[in-house]
């Protein structure tokens, strides 16, 4: 028996020789709530995180090497083996062989297939109580899947960085000193960011923001199918921009005094307005922020933060239909506003109370089920994940090159999440949708609109590279079957006239 949940702090506390516990913070509670609200799918966790890399390395024992590193990194990052039980976090040390073997059995999977991770997504290990690792030896892909309580995009990139460093280093000569790994447990975002009690002025600002957000949420709605039906399978498509086009975009937004994120937000909001055929001039959605800039890098080294460290605010983005640049500039202001007076950090506790209450409230009579297009910008991943891993010295193992990275969520509602990141000088924009509510053709049209908004709005000649799962398969050089499934070597671009439903 440990201490009661009410007696626990947000700091990890050793409650028995082999057990550590801590209380749930506001974002833990929010992610637990959001995980439970999949439409008609109590058997799955909504917003379940999947993150993957594809590597190239020449070694005969790829799976064994990865498995050894996975076991050894449990000592360095024990939080990946912690679980939420009885309204608290619990970690049980791995010096107990039963615990270690049980965790390994539940968390390590091998897929001997020619399919890629994107083709297998979503994996059957949703729901899970803690992160699991999938290994695809033929395509040399590593996939982390986890409840959002444990992991975010940058956390996964950080973990992969440690994993790949270990894969090229000399193999360890002994097993970690399990039983003492509790000293490495990382605290939650509220501790790392030193969230202080909010002031009356901050509470008033939050209330005003939330009221504006609620008054018209979501204001922009995508066209969708089967509005009240049970969620089905999650899927994804993505746009990629090569280094030349990515450089063009970055240089242009700098000239305009905006950011890639605000430009993307403008493109997404204006595209959602067109796709949903609505005249609205605002887009109520969530603005997502990386919490790491608010965390002291000395006390909590960012290169060790493998967990979920995010902030968010309800946001209302003004839309200027005839001016992409003005919409982007206004989006930039919306993103910057909560950073003033520390509002973003101070108001994080309301994510455990106000936001679940808002999302749980019945819709007003006549209001359709929301189908929002919501951006989550992961940023530049090269700060967290390398493209080549080498180790100099005796007994170094073969080099590892990183060829691809992607992240996704299980979306169990009509909402469409848009993940965006830059890695190896390539910008990727990836909508994630549920097939019960959106057709592939509809999501292709959305990507056509987003591309058109970015290219025309920024005044750039950008190539349109649309992909679907299987297009990235390194084992397929031309049109052929992979495990009996036809794979296209290329996906044709969506013409602008076909992509714009208002012109149809």
mmCIF file of C-alpha atoms in Angstrom, residues 18 34 56 65 69 108 112 154 198 222 260 313 338 441 497:
data_model
loop_
_atom_site.group_PDB
_atom_site.id
_atom_site.type_symbol
_atom_site.label_atom_id
_atom_site.label_comp_id
_atom_site.label_asym_id
_atom_site.label_seq_id
_atom_site.Cartn_x
_atom_site.Cartn_y
_atom_site.Cartn_z
ATOM 1 C CA UNK A 18 10.297 -1.001 -5.223
ATOM 2 C CA UNK A 34 -9.354 13.360 -23.955
ATOM 3 C CA UNK A 56 19.410 2.669 -42.677
ATOM 4 C CA UNK A 65 20.366 -4.688 -30.967
ATOM 5 C CA UNK A 69 18.849 -0.799 -26.184
ATOM 6 C CA UNK A 108 8.254 -4.893 -27.515
ATOM 7 C CA UNK A 112 8.204 -9.226 -40.098
ATOM 8 C CA UNK A 154 9.523 16.308 -29.343
ATOM 9 C CA UNK A 198 -2.481 32.240 -11.089
ATOM 10 C CA UNK A 222 -15.046 20.734 -42.429
ATOM 11 C CA UNK A 260 6.147 29.168 -40.593
ATOM 12 C CA UNK A 313 -4.750 27.865 -25.116
ATOM 13 C CA UNK A 338 -0.802 34.263 -24.179
ATOM 14 C CA UNK A 441 -10.568 12.303 -51.587
ATOM 15 C CA UNK A 497 -10.121 23.723 -59.355
#
